[in-house]
């Protein structure tokens, strides 16, 4: 048994959690029906009224929401409160085409930070700790979420943001940071940089809270060794508030979902059918307390498994596996959400056809992405200079669209491999996804 940030809630008997969820769901459905035209119309179309939802057993009667709906309703269509009550927005690392903007009232921020504080306590943090937050600050939820959680816990919070490794290590040494919050790939990179400088013995780190992208058990083992810490996973998404939707405890075997705020379901991504506990499928969340951006049955596209098996940490909230893949083609590259369709749009805009292949890899703990694209048979580059110039133009346009560097190689027609006439768009060599550990 460890310690908890909200002991009564985090160890509440399952039947009571379900009761609490039912009450909150009823209120939330009424809230969205009364305040968000989009929901009112969807529910009316389906012939569902708020009074038909009497508890979590009626959840399946409600419509799903997808990322496309968010795009259609951008920016204010799903706002559940008066604009005067919104105190913050955050947004996905994504791009113009797929940007998701999430809104928060004062209370929404409070519950989000509480979720992050729970994650910190589960990783052993207290108000005596020095928490170094190296997730990006700004629109991305990583910095703001862990910062808020650490502040709430009363820990000394170092708002480092990402990058500037020399300065990170300097502060880590000088301020004697004990808890590190960043992406797992940056943690691994920090581990290498610390080894190069030979300064591991001068550090005081004991735990790390790493998420926002997929990482393997092997990576966990390497990071724990390189930084001499225990490494904890944390999951979340902008749409549902940010980091802290779920988090690992000392068992490191699946992430406890904050069930007093979010109801989780697993569905068959093709049919939408709700699957029983323990089956692999797409994770769907219903927010039952958030008021400004109150998503119901939001399809995350993350493929996961849920488990209600008793956890020896004493927490009773359901656990989710690490995401085991996606039900769409989104990739997370250098912490940025990338869809092949966005790359395709840039190629088409530049007069190429959709004959391209993306190769994603992880070299020295850092993601790389390269794109082979065929020139048109009637428009080959005249010489090496022109080829370089054209590649540079694509690199620049892709950077503008995605915010990351994509290496571009212009290649001759018919060189991008095709199988059964259809190109294989993405080769991801990172081996990020593995089988679920929960319940084992
Ligand atoms: O990545 C929020 C976050 C920040 C989580 C810091 C944890 C720590 P988005 O940019 O909206 O939000 O991306 C959400 O990232 O649907 C997953 O596909 C992926 N993801 C997030 N956490 C994990 C994780 C933040 N622990 C998308 N393991 C999600 C694997 C993760 N994938």
PDB file of N, CA and C in Angstrom, residues 63-95:
ATOM      1  N   UNK A  63     -24.498   9.021 -28.351  1.00  0.00           N
ATOM      2  CA  UNK A  63     -23.689   8.964 -29.589  1.00  0.00           C
ATOM      3  C   UNK A  63     -22.189   9.041 -29.294  1.00  0.00           C
ATOM      4  N   UNK A  64     -21.370   8.496 -30.182  1.00  0.00           N
ATOM      5  CA  UNK A  64     -19.911   8.670 -30.082  1.00  0.00           C
ATOM      6  C   UNK A  64     -19.545  10.052 -30.604  1.00  0.00           C
ATOM      7  N   UNK A  65     -18.391  10.517 -30.177  1.00  0.00           N
ATOM      8  CA  UNK A  65     -17.815  11.737 -30.768  1.00  0.00           C
ATOM      9  C   UNK A  65     -16.452  11.364 -31.336  1.00  0.00           C
ATOM     10  N   UNK A  66     -16.126  11.889 -32.495  1.00  0.00           N
ATOM     11  CA  UNK A  66     -14.836  11.577 -33.108  1.00  0.00           C
ATOM     12  C   UNK A  66     -14.031  12.862 -33.318  1.00  0.00           C
ATOM     13  N   UNK A  67     -12.782  12.653 -33.700  1.00  0.00           N
ATOM     14  CA  UNK A  67     -11.930  13.807 -33.980  1.00  0.00           C
ATOM     15  C   UNK A  67     -12.503  14.644 -35.125  1.00  0.00           C
ATOM     16  N   UNK A  68     -13.158  13.983 -36.070  1.00  0.00           N
ATOM     17  CA  UNK A  68     -13.772  14.730 -37.179  1.00  0.00           C
ATOM     18  C   UNK A  68     -14.850  15.676 -36.664  1.00  0.00           C
ATOM     19  N   UNK A  69     -15.627  15.195 -35.674  1.00  0.00           N
ATOM     20  CA  UNK A  69     -16.641  16.082 -35.078  1.00  0.00           C
ATOM     21  C   UNK A  69     -15.971  17.301 -34.467  1.00  0.00           C
ATOM     22  N   UNK A  70     -14.836  17.069 -33.782  1.00  0.00           N
ATOM     23  CA  UNK A  70     -14.141  18.199 -33.154  1.00  0.00           C
ATOM     24  C   UNK A  70     -13.705  19.194 -34.220  1.00  0.00           C
ATOM     25  N   UNK A  71     -13.229  18.647 -35.330  1.00  0.00           N
ATOM     26  CA  UNK A  71     -12.777  19.534 -36.414  1.00  0.00           C
ATOM     27  C   UNK A  71     -13.950  20.332 -36.973  1.00  0.00           C
ATOM     28  N   UNK A  72     -15.082  19.639 -37.167  1.00  0.00           N
ATOM     29  CA  UNK A  72     -16.253  20.335 -37.713  1.00  0.00           C
ATOM     30  C   UNK A  72     -16.744  21.420 -36.761  1.00  0.00           C
ATOM     31  N   UNK A  73     -16.608  21.185 -35.483  1.00  0.00           N
ATOM     32  CA  UNK A  73     -17.140  22.137 -34.491  1.00  0.00           C
ATOM     33  C   UNK A  73     -16.103  23.178 -34.074  1.00  0.00           C
ATOM     34  N   UNK A  74     -14.892  23.104 -34.670  1.00  0.00           N
ATOM     35  CA  UNK A  74     -13.817  24.040 -34.323  1.00  0.00           C
ATOM     36  C   UNK A  74     -14.239  25.477 -34.634  1.00  0.00           C
ATOM     37  N   UNK A  75     -13.984  26.483 -33.835  1.00  0.00           N
ATOM     38  CA  UNK A  75     -13.350  26.334 -32.536  1.00  0.00           C
ATOM     39  C   UNK A  75     -14.344  26.253 -31.371  1.00  0.00           C
ATOM     40  N   UNK A  76     -15.518  26.879 -31.486  1.00  0.00           N
ATOM     41  CA  UNK A  76     -16.341  27.017 -30.274  1.00  0.00           C
ATOM     42  C   UNK A  76     -17.560  26.100 -30.208  1.00  0.00           C
ATOM     43  N   UNK A  77     -17.752  25.271 -31.250  1.00  0.00           N
ATOM     44  CA  UNK A  77     -19.008  24.510 -31.357  1.00  0.00           C
ATOM     45  C   UNK A  77     -19.323  23.599 -30.182  1.00  0.00           C
ATOM     46  N   UNK A  78     -18.300  23.119 -29.479  1.00  0.00           N
ATOM     47  CA  UNK A  78     -18.583  22.174 -28.385  1.00  0.00           C
ATOM     48  C   UNK A  78     -18.460  22.822 -27.010  1.00  0.00           C
ATOM     49  N   UNK A  79     -18.288  24.119 -27.008  1.00  0.00           N
ATOM     50  CA  UNK A  79     -18.128  24.813 -25.725  1.00  0.00           C
ATOM     51  C   UNK A  79     -19.406  24.644 -24.881  1.00  0.00           C
ATOM     52  N   UNK A  80     -19.215  24.217 -23.629  1.00  0.00           N
ATOM     53  CA  UNK A  80     -20.367  23.918 -22.782  1.00  0.00           C
ATOM     54  C   UNK A  80     -20.731  25.029 -21.806  1.00  0.00           C
ATOM     55  N   UNK A  81     -19.932  26.109 -21.802  1.00  0.00           N
ATOM     56  CA  UNK A  81     -20.196  27.198 -20.843  1.00  0.00           C
ATOM     57  C   UNK A  81     -20.097  28.538 -21.567  1.00  0.00           C
ATOM     58  N   UNK A  82     -20.502  29.567 -20.884  1.00  0.00           N
ATOM     59  CA  UNK A  82     -20.347  30.914 -21.419  1.00  0.00           C
ATOM     60  C   UNK A  82     -18.841  31.205 -21.573  1.00  0.00           C
ATOM     61  N   UNK A  83     -18.481  31.914 -22.645  1.00  0.00           N
ATOM     62  CA  UNK A  83     -17.053  32.189 -22.875  1.00  0.00           C
ATOM     63  C   UNK A  83     -16.396  32.904 -21.708  1.00  0.00           C
ATOM     64  N   UNK A  84     -17.195  33.699 -20.964  1.00  0.00           N
ATOM     65  CA  UNK A  84     -16.631  34.418 -19.811  1.00  0.00           C
ATOM     66  C   UNK A  84     -16.123  33.467 -18.734  1.00  0.00           C
ATOM     67  N   UNK A  85     -16.652  32.223 -18.718  1.00  0.00           N
ATOM     68  CA  UNK A  85     -16.243  31.273 -17.674  1.00  0.00           C
ATOM     69  C   UNK A  85     -15.029  30.443 -18.072  1.00  0.00           C
ATOM     70  N   UNK A  86     -14.565  30.631 -19.311  1.00  0.00           N
ATOM     71  CA  UNK A  86     -13.375  29.889 -19.744  1.00  0.00           C
ATOM     72  C   UNK A  86     -12.139  30.663 -19.297  1.00  0.00           C
ATOM     73  N   UNK A  87     -11.205  29.959 -18.636  1.00  0.00           N
ATOM     74  CA  UNK A  87     -10.006  30.668 -18.177  1.00  0.00           C
ATOM     75  C   UNK A  87      -8.745  30.231 -18.930  1.00  0.00           C
ATOM     76  N   UNK A  88      -8.859  29.187 -19.749  1.00  0.00           N
ATOM     77  CA  UNK A  88      -7.649  28.675 -20.422  1.00  0.00           C
ATOM     78  C   UNK A  88      -8.022  27.879 -21.650  1.00  0.00           C
ATOM     79  N   UNK A  89      -7.143  27.893 -22.643  1.00  0.00           N
ATOM     80  CA  UNK A  89      -7.218  26.870 -23.693  1.00  0.00           C
ATOM     81  C   UNK A  89      -5.876  26.154 -23.745  1.00  0.00           C
ATOM     82  N   UNK A  90      -5.911  24.917 -24.206  1.00  0.00           N
ATOM     83  CA  UNK A  90      -4.693  24.186 -24.566  1.00  0.00           C
ATOM     84  C   UNK A  90      -4.982  23.583 -25.939  1.00  0.00           C
ATOM     85  N   UNK A  91      -3.937  23.125 -26.605  1.00  0.00           N
ATOM     86  CA  UNK A  91      -4.173  22.586 -27.934  1.00  0.00           C
ATOM     87  C   UNK A  91      -3.211  21.442 -28.220  1.00  0.00           C
ATOM     88  N   UNK A  92      -3.574  20.601 -29.181  1.00  0.00           N
ATOM     89  CA  UNK A  92      -2.697  19.474 -29.521  1.00  0.00           C
ATOM     90  C   UNK A  92      -1.438  19.975 -30.174  1.00  0.00           C
ATOM     91  N   UNK A  93      -0.439  19.123 -30.090  1.00  0.00           N
ATOM     92  CA  UNK A  93       0.818  19.411 -30.772  1.00  0.00           C
ATOM     93  C   UNK A  93       0.592  19.346 -32.266  1.00  0.00           C
ATOM     94  N   UNK A  94      -0.558  18.884 -32.688  1.00  0.00           N
ATOM     95  CA  UNK A  94      -0.880  18.698 -34.105  1.00  0.00           C
ATOM     96  C   UNK A  94      -0.800  19.986 -34.897  1.00  0.00           C
ATOM     97  N   UNK A  95      -1.517  20.005 -35.954  1.00  0.00           N
ATOM     98  CA  UNK A  95      -1.205  20.979 -36.976  1.00  0.00           C
ATOM     99  C   UNK A  95      -2.457  21.720 -37.358  1.00  0.00           C
TER     100      UNK A  95
END
